[in-house]
Amino acid sequence: MDEFRSSKDRLSRIAQFLSTPLVSSLFGLHPNDLGTSGFVPPKEWSNWWGWADEQFHDQDASSTSEPWLDILGYYSENYAWKEVALGRSLDVSSSPLSPFKLPDTLLNLVEEACLLAVPRDSVTQIHPRVLRQSRFSAIKGGGDVFDASSGSALPGMSPKKAHEVLRMSNLIGKVLQSGSSLGHVNHVADVGAGQAYLSRMLRDTLGLHVLALDSSDVQTQGAAKRDAPKSKRGLRPVGPERVPFGHDSTGHTTTEPLEKFNGTRGSLTYVTTKIDADTLLQSTRSWIQSEKSATTAQAPEATGGQGPTPVLFVALHACGSLTPDIFRAFAASRRAQFSGGDWTPQGAVVVGCCYNMLRPGDFPLSRALRTSGASSITLTSNHLQLAAQVPAQWARTEETLRDAKLALRKVVWRALIQDVLDAERRSPSRDDPTSSFPDQSMDGLDTMTASAVPEGRGSKRLGRLSDAAYTDWATFAQRVQEKLGLPDSRTPSRGDSALERRIAVFHVLRCIVGPVIESLILLDRAAWMEEELEGTGLRVELINLFDQASGSGRNIAIVIRPRDHDNENSSV
């Protein structure tokens, strides 16, 4: 069973954990800092700094060849135990016996990280309380609105994208069926629609009227072109039609003769505009007004006595501050009736991503966190970059472990050449006397992306190297030498193997804390929206939606829906 009294209790505990000296020290530095010759480890690392080298020289039968793999093994063991315990309503505060011999500080850090991060596999709902089953539990099994087993066959989509679009569409369908006040919602605003895969699925499968909003005209035009072939299959497209949505926006509509479960036909309107809270409200209002005008022109008697049009906001991986902006627009419209009577937001299903693109003012958001005992917690670029890590999936298969090893090697080897880059930065370039080399970077880091260190003005950067460059050190050193134009006398040497192991341990520890950071961000957003929507009759939920093993690391949807009598009596 979950040991936290409430999500707010977990929120406060996470903030306290991230503020501890050891965890703070891990995020106050970058792997590249450890690669410099003058680096001195913080005193908080004394318990594991020496161990990381000693463990390599003092192996026993139960140990792996690298200290970081022992840490990952213990983490994976604890993570799996927690998921099983939650699934069986067992006590998650205890840890299984383990053959891995780690320093006490690392044992405690790993166990606490596993305990504090919100569960991902064994439960469906994780807020407002952890539940093994929920109103929407069928998104992971039978009873779907449509068959989710055909994802690999969806045209134009990767298996990962197909998985996400199908799961998201199923959840949206279930949300719309979960209460009487949602049953009459026929309009959806898909925010940050991109290539509009989700938008088309909602139109074609659920028969919804969809506004596909994106800030990129390239994305919008590409999405619109994907509708063109349908006219060759005997369907009846209507468009492109210009829709007056403002001086910076363009739009066109296509309507297909496909029916929703309530018998309505769906449509799709594409709009390109810079998206923030204000433009989202304005674009939605313009769209609804245009829809009503068209309906009035075709059947004047059909609009008599109608109230505001209910709209569902959806977003599949809304980047950075777009997620808070969607919720700002939602709350503003509910509180102030910004829509002027034309429409009202009735619910939302939003999956965020790209925490590194958050504006500084978008964390913390909730009064619950700002007024807690750990209110001083600040998320730096290091925290936000590493919040996207999914270490629980690294050792899932031989292939994923091989990918993890390569990604970590990129981080470590890049750090080991920091002195070389610093020396080049201090000396004028032979080709360009005004340039210098950076103190950077995010070069070539894949699933274990490290956060960037600011580059010097006018500096060059190493850039991304191919995977083949990391086959062995000799190949890597040669590629670096060629890329930077180094003379033979400055060919990077591999140096201290003990340092290599310590950098690996350092970065893996940071990655293990990553899911805790994401949990803090998600719980803060949920608490914030509960505060903003107090008294509106709406509830806020966090729902595990995607399978992280599919590659969908950002797998939690924030759901807002009415507190109808029928769903108040459900298990959610």
Coordinates of C-alpha atoms in Angstrom, one line a residue:
M1 CA 0.0 0.0 0.0
D2 CA 1.0 3.6 -0.5
E3 CA 2.6 5.0 2.6
F4 CA 1.7 8.7 1.9
R5 CA -1.4 10.2 3.5
S6 CA -2.0 12.3 0.4
S7 CA -0.4 13.6 -2.7
K8 CA 0.4 16.8 -0.8
D9 CA 2.3 14.7 1.7
R10 CA 4.3 13.1 -1.1
L11 CA 4.9 16.5 -2.6
S12 CA 6.3 17.9 0.6
R13 CA 8.5 14.8 1.2
I14 CA 9.9 15.0 -2.4
A15 CA 10.8 18.7 -1.9
Q16 CA 12.6 17.9 1.4
F17 CA 14.5 15.0 -0.3
L18 CA 15.7 17.2 -3.1
S19 CA 16.9 19.8 -0.6
T20 CA 19.1 17.3 1.3
P21 CA 22.9 18.1 1.1
L22 CA 23.7 14.9 -0.9
V23 CA 21.0 15.3 -3.5
S24 CA 21.6 19.1 -3.8
S25 CA 25.3 18.5 -4.4
L26 CA 24.5 16.1 -7.2
F27 CA 22.5 18.7 -9.1
G28 CA 24.9 21.6 -8.3
L29 CA 27.5 20.2 -10.7
H30 CA 27.7 18.8 -14.2
P31 CA 29.6 15.7 -15.4
N32 CA 32.0 18.0 -17.3
D33 CA 33.0 19.7 -14.0
L34 CA 34.2 16.3 -12.7
G35 CA 36.5 16.0 -15.7
T36 CA 38.6 19.0 -14.9
S37 CA 42.0 18.4 -13.3
G38 CA 41.3 20.8 -10.4
F39 CA 38.0 19.2 -9.4
V40 CA 37.6 18.5 -5.7
P41 CA 34.5 16.4 -4.7
P42 CA 32.1 17.8 -2.1
K43 CA 32.4 16.4 1.4
E44 CA 28.9 14.8 0.9
W45 CA 30.5 12.4 -1.5
S46 CA 33.1 11.0 0.8
N47 CA 31.1 7.9 1.5
W48 CA 31.0 6.8 -2.2
W49 CA 33.8 8.6 -4.0
G50 CA 36.4 6.2 -2.9
W51 CA 34.0 3.2 -3.1
A52 CA 33.5 3.8 -6.8
D53 CA 37.1 2.9 -7.4
E54 CA 37.6 0.4 -4.6
Q55 CA 34.5 -1.6 -5.7
F56 CA 36.1 -2.2 -9.1
H57 CA 39.2 -3.7 -7.6
D58 CA 37.4 -5.7 -4.9
Q59 CA 34.8 -7.7 -6.8
D60 CA 33.0 -10.7 -5.4
A61 CA 30.7 -13.2 -7.1
S62 CA 27.6 -11.1 -6.5
S63 CA 29.0 -7.9 -8.0
T64 CA 29.0 -6.6 -11.6
S65 CA 32.1 -5.3 -13.3
E66 CA 31.2 -1.6 -12.9
P67 CA 30.0 0.2 -9.7
W68 CA 27.3 2.1 -11.6
L69 CA 25.8 -1.2 -12.7
D70 CA 25.5 -2.3 -9.0
I71 CA 23.6 0.9 -8.3
L72 CA 21.3 0.4 -11.3
G73 CA 20.8 -3.2 -10.2
Y74 CA 19.8 -2.2 -6.7
Y75 CA 17.5 0.6 -8.1
S76 CA 15.8 -1.8 -10.5
E77 CA 15.3 -4.3 -7.7
N78 CA 13.7 -1.7 -5.4
Y79 CA 11.7 -0.2 -8.2
A80 CA 10.3 -3.6 -9.1
W81 CA 9.5 -4.4 -5.5
K82 CA 7.6 -1.1 -5.0
E83 CA 5.5 -1.7 -8.1
V84 CA 4.7 -5.3 -7.0
A85 CA 3.9 -4.2 -3.5
L86 CA 1.6 -1.4 -4.7
G87 CA -0.1 -3.8 -7.0
R88 CA -0.8 -6.3 -4.2
S89 CA -1.5 -3.6 -1.5
L90 CA 1.7 -4.6 0.4
D91 CA 3.9 -2.3 2.5
V92 CA 6.2 -0.4 0.2
S93 CA 8.3 1.2 2.9
S94 CA 10.4 -2.0 3.3
S95 CA 13.1 -3.0 0.8
P96 CA 14.0 -6.5 -0.4
L97 CA 17.3 -8.1 0.6
S98 CA 19.9 -7.4 -2.0
P99 CA 23.2 -8.9 -2.9
F100 CA 24.5 -5.5 -4.0
K101 CA 27.0 -4.0 -1.6
L102 CA 26.6 -0.2 -1.7
P103 CA 27.7 2.5 0.8
D104 CA 24.9 3.3 3.2
T105 CA 24.4 6.8 1.7
L106 CA 23.7 5.3 -1.7
L107 CA 21.4 2.6 -0.3
N108 CA 19.4 5.2 1.4
L109 CA 19.3 7.5 -1.7
V110 CA 18.2 4.7 -4.0
E111 CA 15.5 3.5 -1.6
E112 CA 14.2 7.0 -1.0
A113 CA 14.1 7.7 -4.7
C114 CA 12.1 4.6 -5.4
L115 CA 9.7 5.4 -2.6
L116 CA 9.1 9.0 -3.5
A117 CA 8.6 8.8 -7.3
V118 CA 5.0 8.2 -8.3
P119 CA 4.3 4.7 -9.4
R120 CA 4.2 4.0 -13.2
D121 CA 3.4 0.4 -13.9
S122 CA 1.2 -1.3 -11.3
V123 CA -1.5 1.4 -10.8
T124 CA -3.6 3.5 -13.1
Q125 CA -4.5 6.5 -10.9
I126 CA -1.8 8.2 -8.9
H127 CA -3.7 11.4 -7.8
P128 CA -5.7 12.4 -5.8
R129 CA -4.9 9.0 -4.3
V130 CA -3.1 5.9 -5.5
L131 CA -5.5 3.3 -6.9
R132 CA -4.8 0.0 -8.6
Q133 CA -8.1 0.3 -10.6
S134 CA -9.9 3.4 -11.8
R135 CA -12.7 4.5 -14.0
F136 CA -10.3 4.5 -16.9
S137 CA -8.4 1.3 -16.1
A138 CA -9.5 -0.2 -19.4
I139 CA -7.1 2.0 -21.3
K140 CA -4.5 -0.7 -20.5
G141 CA -6.7 -3.7 -21.5
G142 CA -10.1 -4.6 -22.8
G143 CA -13.1 -2.5 -23.1
D144 CA -11.4 0.2 -25.2
V145 CA -13.5 2.7 -27.3
F146 CA -11.7 1.1 -30.3
D147 CA -9.2 -1.6 -30.8
A148 CA -5.7 -0.5 -29.6
S149 CA -4.1 -3.7 -30.9
S150 CA -3.8 -2.2 -34.4
G151 CA -1.3 0.5 -33.5
S152 CA 1.5 -0.8 -35.5
A153 CA -0.6 -0.6 -38.6
L154 CA -1.5 3.1 -38.3
P155 CA -0.2 4.8 -41.4
G156 CA 2.5 7.4 -41.1
M157 CA 3.2 6.7 -37.4
S158 CA 6.0 5.1 -35.6
P159 CA 5.0 2.3 -33.2
K160 CA 5.7 4.7 -30.3
K161 CA 3.5 7.4 -31.8
A162 CA 0.7 4.9 -32.7
H163 CA 0.8 3.6 -29.1
E164 CA 0.4 7.1 -27.7
V165 CA -2.3 8.2 -30.1
L166 CA -4.4 5.1 -29.5
R167 CA -4.1 5.2 -25.7
M168 CA -4.8 8.9 -25.7
S169 CA -7.8 8.6 -27.9
N170 CA -9.2 5.7 -25.8
L171 CA -8.8 7.8 -22.6
I172 CA -10.5 10.8 -24.2
G173 CA -13.4 8.6 -25.3
K174 CA -13.7 7.2 -21.8
V175 CA -13.5 10.6 -20.2
L176 CA -16.4 11.8 -22.5
Q177 CA -18.4 8.8 -21.3
S178 CA -17.6 9.1 -17.6
G179 CA -20.3 11.6 -16.7
S180 CA -23.6 13.1 -17.8
S181 CA -22.1 16.6 -18.2
L182 CA -19.4 15.3 -20.6
G183 CA -21.7 13.2 -22.8
H184 CA -22.7 16.2 -24.9
V185 CA -19.1 17.4 -25.5
N186 CA -18.5 17.3 -29.3
H187 CA -15.7 19.9 -29.6
V188 CA -12.0 19.3 -28.7
A189 CA -9.1 21.8 -28.9
D190 CA -5.9 19.8 -29.6
V191 CA -3.1 22.1 -28.4
G192 CA 0.3 21.7 -29.9
A193 CA -1.2 19.3 -32.5
G194 CA 1.9 19.0 -34.6
Q195 CA 1.2 16.6 -37.5
A196 CA -2.3 16.2 -36.1
Y197 CA -2.2 12.4 -35.6
L198 CA -4.3 12.7 -32.5
S199 CA -6.7 15.3 -34.0
R200 CA -7.4 13.0 -37.0
M201 CA -8.0 10.0 -34.7
L202 CA -10.5 12.0 -32.6
R203 CA -12.3 13.2 -35.7
D204 CA -12.2 9.9 -37.6
T205 CA -12.9 7.5 -34.7
L206 CA -15.0 9.5 -32.2
G207 CA -16.6 11.9 -34.7
L208 CA -15.5 14.9 -32.8
H209 CA -15.1 18.5 -34.1
V210 CA -11.4 19.2 -33.5
L211 CA -9.4 22.4 -33.5
A212 CA -5.8 21.5 -34.3
L213 CA -3.6 24.3 -32.9
D214 CA 0.1 24.5 -33.6
S215 CA 2.7 27.3 -33.6
S216 CA 4.5 25.9 -36.7
D217 CA 3.1 26.5 -40.1
V218 CA 5.3 23.8 -41.4
Q219 CA 3.6 21.3 -39.0
T220 CA 0.2 22.6 -39.8
Q221 CA 0.7 22.4 -43.6
G222 CA 2.2 18.9 -43.3
A223 CA -0.8 17.8 -41.2
A224 CA -3.3 19.2 -43.7
K225 CA -1.6 17.4 -46.5
R226 CA -2.1 14.1 -44.8
D227 CA -5.8 14.5 -45.2
A228 CA -5.5 15.0 -49.0
P229 CA -5.4 11.3 -50.0
K230 CA -8.7 10.6 -48.4
S231 CA -10.5 12.3 -51.3
K232 CA -9.2 9.5 -53.5
R233 CA -10.9 6.9 -51.4
G234 CA -14.4 8.1 -52.0
L235 CA -14.7 10.3 -48.9
R236 CA -16.1 13.8 -49.1
P237 CA -13.5 16.5 -48.0
V238 CA -14.7 20.1 -47.6
G239 CA -11.8 22.5 -47.8
P240 CA -9.3 24.0 -47.7
E241 CA -11.3 26.9 -46.4
R242 CA -9.8 30.0 -45.0
V243 CA -10.9 30.7 -41.4
P244 CA -10.4 34.3 -40.0
F245 CA -8.7 33.5 -36.7
G246 CA -6.6 36.7 -36.4
H247 CA -3.7 38.4 -38.2
D248 CA -1.1 35.8 -37.2
S249 CA -3.2 32.7 -37.8
T250 CA -4.2 30.6 -40.8
G251 CA -6.7 27.8 -40.8
H252 CA -8.7 25.5 -43.0
T253 CA -11.3 22.9 -42.4
T254 CA -12.0 19.4 -43.7
T255 CA -15.1 17.5 -42.7
E256 CA -15.5 13.7 -43.2
P257 CA -18.7 11.7 -43.1
L258 CA -17.7 9.8 -40.0
E259 CA -20.0 9.5 -37.0
K260 CA -19.3 9.6 -33.3
F261 CA -21.1 7.3 -30.9
N262 CA -23.7 10.0 -30.5
G263 CA -24.3 10.2 -34.2
T264 CA -22.6 13.5 -34.9
R265 CA -20.1 14.0 -37.8
G266 CA -16.6 15.1 -37.0
S267 CA -14.6 17.9 -38.5
L268 CA -11.0 19.2 -38.3
T269 CA -9.9 22.8 -38.4
Y270 CA -6.1 23.6 -38.6
V271 CA -4.8 26.8 -37.1
T272 CA -1.3 28.2 -36.9
T273 CA -0.6 30.7 -34.2
K274 CA 1.8 31.4 -31.4
I275 CA 0.2 29.5 -28.4
D276 CA -0.1 30.9 -24.9
A277 CA -2.9 31.2 -22.5
D278 CA -4.4 34.3 -24.2
T279 CA -4.1 33.0 -27.8
L280 CA -5.6 29.7 -26.8
L281 CA -8.7 31.4 -25.4
Q282 CA -8.9 33.7 -28.4
S283 CA -8.5 30.9 -31.0
T284 CA -11.0 28.7 -29.3
R285 CA -13.5 31.4 -29.1
S286 CA -13.0 32.3 -32.8
W287 CA -13.4 28.7 -33.8
I288 CA -16.6 28.2 -31.8
Q289 CA -18.1 31.4 -33.2
S290 CA -17.2 30.3 -36.7
E291 CA -18.8 26.9 -36.1
K292 CA -22.0 28.5 -34.7
S293 CA -22.1 31.0 -37.7
A294 CA -21.9 28.1 -40.1
T295 CA -24.5 26.1 -38.3
T296 CA -26.9 29.1 -38.1
A297 CA -26.4 29.7 -41.9
Q298 CA -27.3 26.1 -42.7
A299 CA -30.1 25.6 -40.1
P300 CA -31.2 28.7 -38.2
E301 CA -33.7 26.8 -36.1
A302 CA -30.9 24.5 -34.8
T303 CA -29.2 27.2 -32.7
G304 CA -32.2 28.6 -30.8
G305 CA -31.8 28.5 -27.1
Q306 CA -28.3 27.0 -27.1
G307 CA -26.0 27.7 -24.2
P308 CA -22.2 27.9 -24.3
T309 CA -20.5 25.1 -26.3
P310 CA -18.6 22.8 -24.0
V311 CA -15.0 22.2 -25.1
L312 CA -12.4 19.6 -24.1
F313 CA -8.8 20.7 -24.1
V314 CA -6.3 18.0 -25.0
A315 CA -2.5 17.9 -25.6
L316 CA -0.3 15.0 -26.4
H317 CA 3.2 16.0 -25.1
A318 CA 2.7 19.8 -24.6
C319 CA 6.3 21.1 -24.4
G320 CA 7.7 23.1 -21.5
S321 CA 5.4 25.9 -20.4
L322 CA 2.7 25.1 -22.9
T323 CA 1.2 22.7 -20.2
P324 CA 0.8 25.5 -17.6
D325 CA -0.5 27.8 -20.3
I326 CA -3.2 25.4 -21.2
F327 CA -4.3 25.2 -17.6
R328 CA -4.1 28.9 -17.1
A329 CA -6.5 29.3 -20.0
F330 CA -8.8 26.6 -18.7
A331 CA -8.9 28.2 -15.2
A332 CA -9.3 31.7 -16.4
S333 CA -12.3 30.8 -18.6
R334 CA -14.0 28.8 -15.9
R335 CA -13.5 31.6 -13.3
A336 CA -14.1 34.7 -15.4
Q337 CA -16.3 33.3 -18.2
F338 CA -13.8 34.7 -20.7
S339 CA -15.6 33.0 -23.5
G340 CA -18.4 35.6 -23.3
G341 CA -21.0 32.9 -23.4
D342 CA -20.0 31.2 -26.7
W343 CA -18.1 28.3 -25.1
T344 CA -16.8 26.9 -21.8
P345 CA -14.0 24.4 -21.1
Q346 CA -15.6 21.3 -19.7
G347 CA -12.6 19.1 -19.2
A348 CA -9.0 18.5 -20.2
V349 CA -6.6 15.6 -20.9
V350 CA -3.0 16.8 -21.1
V351 CA 0.4 15.0 -21.2
G352 CA 3.3 17.4 -20.8
C353 CA 7.0 17.0 -21.7
C354 CA 10.2 18.9 -22.3
Y355 CA 10.7 20.2 -18.7
N356 CA 13.9 21.8 -19.8
M357 CA 11.8 24.3 -21.8
L358 CA 9.9 25.6 -18.7
R359 CA 9.9 29.3 -18.1
P360 CA 11.4 30.2 -14.7
G361 CA 8.1 31.3 -13.3
D362 CA 6.3 28.0 -14.0
F363 CA 7.7 26.2 -11.0
P364 CA 6.5 26.0 -8.3
L365 CA 2.9 26.8 -9.2
S366 CA 0.9 25.5 -6.2
R367 CA 0.3 27.3 -2.9
A368 CA 0.7 23.8 -1.3
L369 CA 4.4 23.7 -2.4
R370 CA 5.2 27.4 -2.0
T371 CA 3.9 27.4 1.6
S372 CA 5.4 24.0 2.6
G373 CA 8.4 23.5 4.8
A374 CA 10.5 22.9 1.7
S375 CA 9.3 26.0 -0.1
S376 CA 12.8 27.1 -1.0
I377 CA 13.3 24.3 -3.5
T378 CA 14.5 25.5 -6.9
L379 CA 14.7 23.4 -10.0
T380 CA 17.8 24.3 -12.0
S381 CA 18.5 23.4 -15.6
N382 CA 20.2 20.3 -14.3
H383 CA 17.1 19.2 -12.5
L384 CA 14.8 19.9 -15.5
Q385 CA 17.0 18.1 -18.0
L386 CA 17.3 15.0 -15.8
A387 CA 13.5 14.9 -15.0
A388 CA 13.1 13.1 -18.3
Q389 CA 15.1 10.1 -17.3
V390 CA 13.5 6.6 -17.1
P391 CA 16.2 4.5 -15.4
A392 CA 13.7 1.7 -14.6
Q393 CA 13.7 0.8 -18.3
W394 CA 17.5 0.7 -18.8
A395 CA 18.0 -2.9 -17.9
R396 CA 14.6 -4.2 -19.2
T397 CA 16.2 -6.1 -22.1
E398 CA 19.7 -6.7 -23.4
E399 CA 19.1 -4.1 -26.1
T400 CA 18.0 -1.4 -23.7
L401 CA 21.0 -2.1 -21.4
R402 CA 23.3 -1.9 -24.4
D403 CA 21.8 1.5 -25.3
A404 CA 22.1 2.7 -21.7
K405 CA 25.8 1.8 -21.6
L406 CA 26.4 3.7 -24.8
A407 CA 24.6 6.7 -23.6
L408 CA 26.5 6.7 -20.3
R409 CA 29.8 6.3 -22.2
K410 CA 29.0 9.5 -24.2
V411 CA 28.5 11.4 -21.0
V412 CA 31.6 10.1 -19.3
W413 CA 34.0 10.4 -22.3
R414 CA 32.8 13.9 -23.0
A415 CA 33.6 14.9 -19.4
L416 CA 37.1 13.3 -19.7
I417 CA 38.1 15.8 -22.4
Q418 CA 37.0 18.9 -20.5
D419 CA 40.6 20.0 -19.9
V420 CA 41.3 19.7 -23.6
L421 CA 38.4 21.9 -24.5
D422 CA 39.2 24.4 -21.7
A423 CA 42.8 24.7 -23.1
E424 CA 41.5 25.3 -26.6
R425 CA 39.1 27.9 -25.3
R426 CA 41.8 29.8 -23.7
S427 CA 44.0 29.8 -26.8
P428 CA 43.1 31.6 -30.1
S429 CA 41.9 29.3 -32.9
R430 CA 44.3 28.7 -35.7
D431 CA 41.5 29.2 -38.3
D432 CA 39.5 32.0 -36.6
P433 CA 41.3 34.3 -34.1
T434 CA 37.9 35.5 -32.7
S435 CA 36.6 32.0 -31.8
S436 CA 37.2 29.8 -28.8
F437 CA 36.0 26.4 -27.6
P438 CA 33.2 26.0 -25.2
D439 CA 32.9 25.0 -21.6
Q440 CA 29.8 23.2 -22.6
S441 CA 27.7 20.9 -23.5
M442 CA 25.0 18.4 -24.5
D443 CA 27.1 16.8 -27.1
G444 CA 25.8 13.5 -28.4
L445 CA 24.0 12.6 -25.2
D446 CA 20.9 10.4 -26.0
T447 CA 18.7 8.8 -23.3
M448 CA 20.9 10.1 -20.5
T449 CA 21.1 13.7 -21.6
A450 CA 23.1 15.9 -19.3
S451 CA 22.2 19.5 -18.9
A452 CA 24.2 22.2 -20.6
V453 CA 26.9 24.4 -19.1
P454 CA 26.7 27.9 -20.7
E455 CA 29.0 28.3 -23.6
G456 CA 31.5 31.1 -24.0
R457 CA 30.6 34.0 -26.3
G458 CA 31.6 33.3 -29.9
S459 CA 32.7 29.8 -28.9
K460 CA 32.7 26.7 -31.1
R461 CA 31.3 23.4 -29.7
L462 CA 32.3 19.8 -30.2
G463 CA 28.8 19.0 -31.6
R464 CA 27.2 15.6 -31.9
L465 CA 29.3 12.6 -32.7
S466 CA 28.0 9.4 -34.3
D467 CA 27.6 6.3 -32.2
A468 CA 30.4 4.8 -34.1
A469 CA 32.8 7.4 -32.6
Y470 CA 32.3 5.8 -29.2
T471 CA 33.4 2.3 -30.3
D472 CA 36.7 2.7 -28.4
W473 CA 38.7 5.5 -27.0
A474 CA 41.2 5.6 -29.9
T475 CA 38.3 6.2 -32.3
F476 CA 36.7 8.8 -30.1
A477 CA 40.0 10.7 -29.6
Q478 CA 40.6 10.7 -33.3
R479 CA 37.1 12.1 -34.0
V480 CA 37.5 14.8 -31.4
Q481 CA 40.9 15.7 -32.8
E482 CA 39.4 16.0 -36.4
K483 CA 36.3 17.9 -35.2
L484 CA 38.3 20.5 -33.3
G485 CA 41.3 20.6 -35.6
L486 CA 43.7 19.7 -32.8
P487 CA 47.4 19.0 -33.5
D488 CA 48.8 15.6 -32.7
S489 CA 50.4 17.0 -29.5
R490 CA 46.9 17.6 -28.1
T491 CA 45.2 14.3 -28.9
P492 CA 42.9 13.6 -25.9
S493 CA 44.2 10.9 -23.6
R494 CA 41.8 8.7 -21.6
G495 CA 43.6 9.3 -18.3
D496 CA 42.4 8.1 -14.9
S497 CA 40.1 5.0 -15.1
A498 CA 39.0 5.7 -11.5
L499 CA 37.7 9.1 -12.5
E500 CA 35.8 7.4 -15.3
R501 CA 34.0 5.2 -12.9
R502 CA 33.3 8.0 -10.5
I503 CA 31.8 10.2 -13.2
A504 CA 29.6 7.2 -14.3
V505 CA 28.4 6.7 -10.7
F506 CA 27.7 10.5 -10.3
H507 CA 25.6 10.7 -13.4
V508 CA 23.6 7.5 -12.7
L509 CA 22.8 8.8 -9.3
R510 CA 21.4 11.9 -10.9
C511 CA 19.4 9.9 -13.4
I512 CA 17.9 7.8 -10.6
V513 CA 16.6 11.0 -8.9
G514 CA 15.1 12.1 -12.3
P515 CA 11.7 10.4 -11.8
V516 CA 11.4 12.0 -8.4
I517 CA 11.9 15.4 -10.0
E518 CA 9.2 14.7 -12.6
S519 CA 6.9 13.5 -9.8
L520 CA 7.4 16.9 -8.0
I521 CA 6.5 18.8 -11.2
L522 CA 3.4 16.7 -11.9
L523 CA 2.1 16.8 -8.3
D524 CA 2.7 20.6 -8.1
R525 CA 0.7 21.1 -11.3
A526 CA -2.2 18.9 -10.0
A527 CA -2.2 20.7 -6.6
W528 CA -2.2 24.1 -8.4
M529 CA -5.1 23.2 -10.6
E530 CA -7.1 21.9 -7.6
E531 CA -6.5 25.3 -6.0
E532 CA -7.4 27.2 -9.1
L533 CA -10.6 25.2 -9.8
E534 CA -11.8 25.1 -6.2
G535 CA -15.6 25.6 -6.1
T536 CA -16.0 24.9 -9.9
G537 CA -17.3 21.4 -9.5
L538 CA -14.2 20.0 -11.3
R539 CA -11.8 17.3 -10.2
V540 CA -8.1 16.8 -11.1
E541 CA -6.5 13.4 -11.6
L542 CA -3.1 12.1 -12.6
I543 CA -3.5 8.9 -14.8
N544 CA -0.8 6.5 -15.9
L545 CA -1.5 6.4 -19.7
F546 CA 1.4 5.1 -21.8
D547 CA 3.6 2.1 -21.3
Q548 CA 7.1 3.4 -20.7
A549 CA 8.6 0.3 -22.2
S550 CA 7.2 1.5 -25.5
G551 CA 9.6 4.5 -25.4
S552 CA 6.9 6.9 -24.0
G553 CA 8.8 8.2 -21.0
R554 CA 6.4 11.0 -20.4
N555 CA 3.4 8.8 -19.7
I556 CA 1.2 10.6 -17.2
A557 CA -1.9 12.5 -18.2
I558 CA -3.4 15.3 -16.1
V559 CA -7.2 14.9 -16.4
I560 CA -9.8 17.5 -15.5
R561 CA -13.4 16.5 -15.5
P562 CA -16.7 17.4 -13.7
R563 CA -17.6 15.8 -10.4
D564 CA -20.8 14.3 -11.7
H565 CA -22.8 12.1 -9.3
D566 CA -22.2 9.0 -11.4
N567 CA -18.4 9.3 -11.5
E568 CA -18.2 10.5 -7.9
N569 CA -19.5 7.0 -7.0
S570 CA -16.8 5.4 -9.2
S571 CA -13.5 4.1 -7.9
V572 CA -11.7 7.2 -9.0

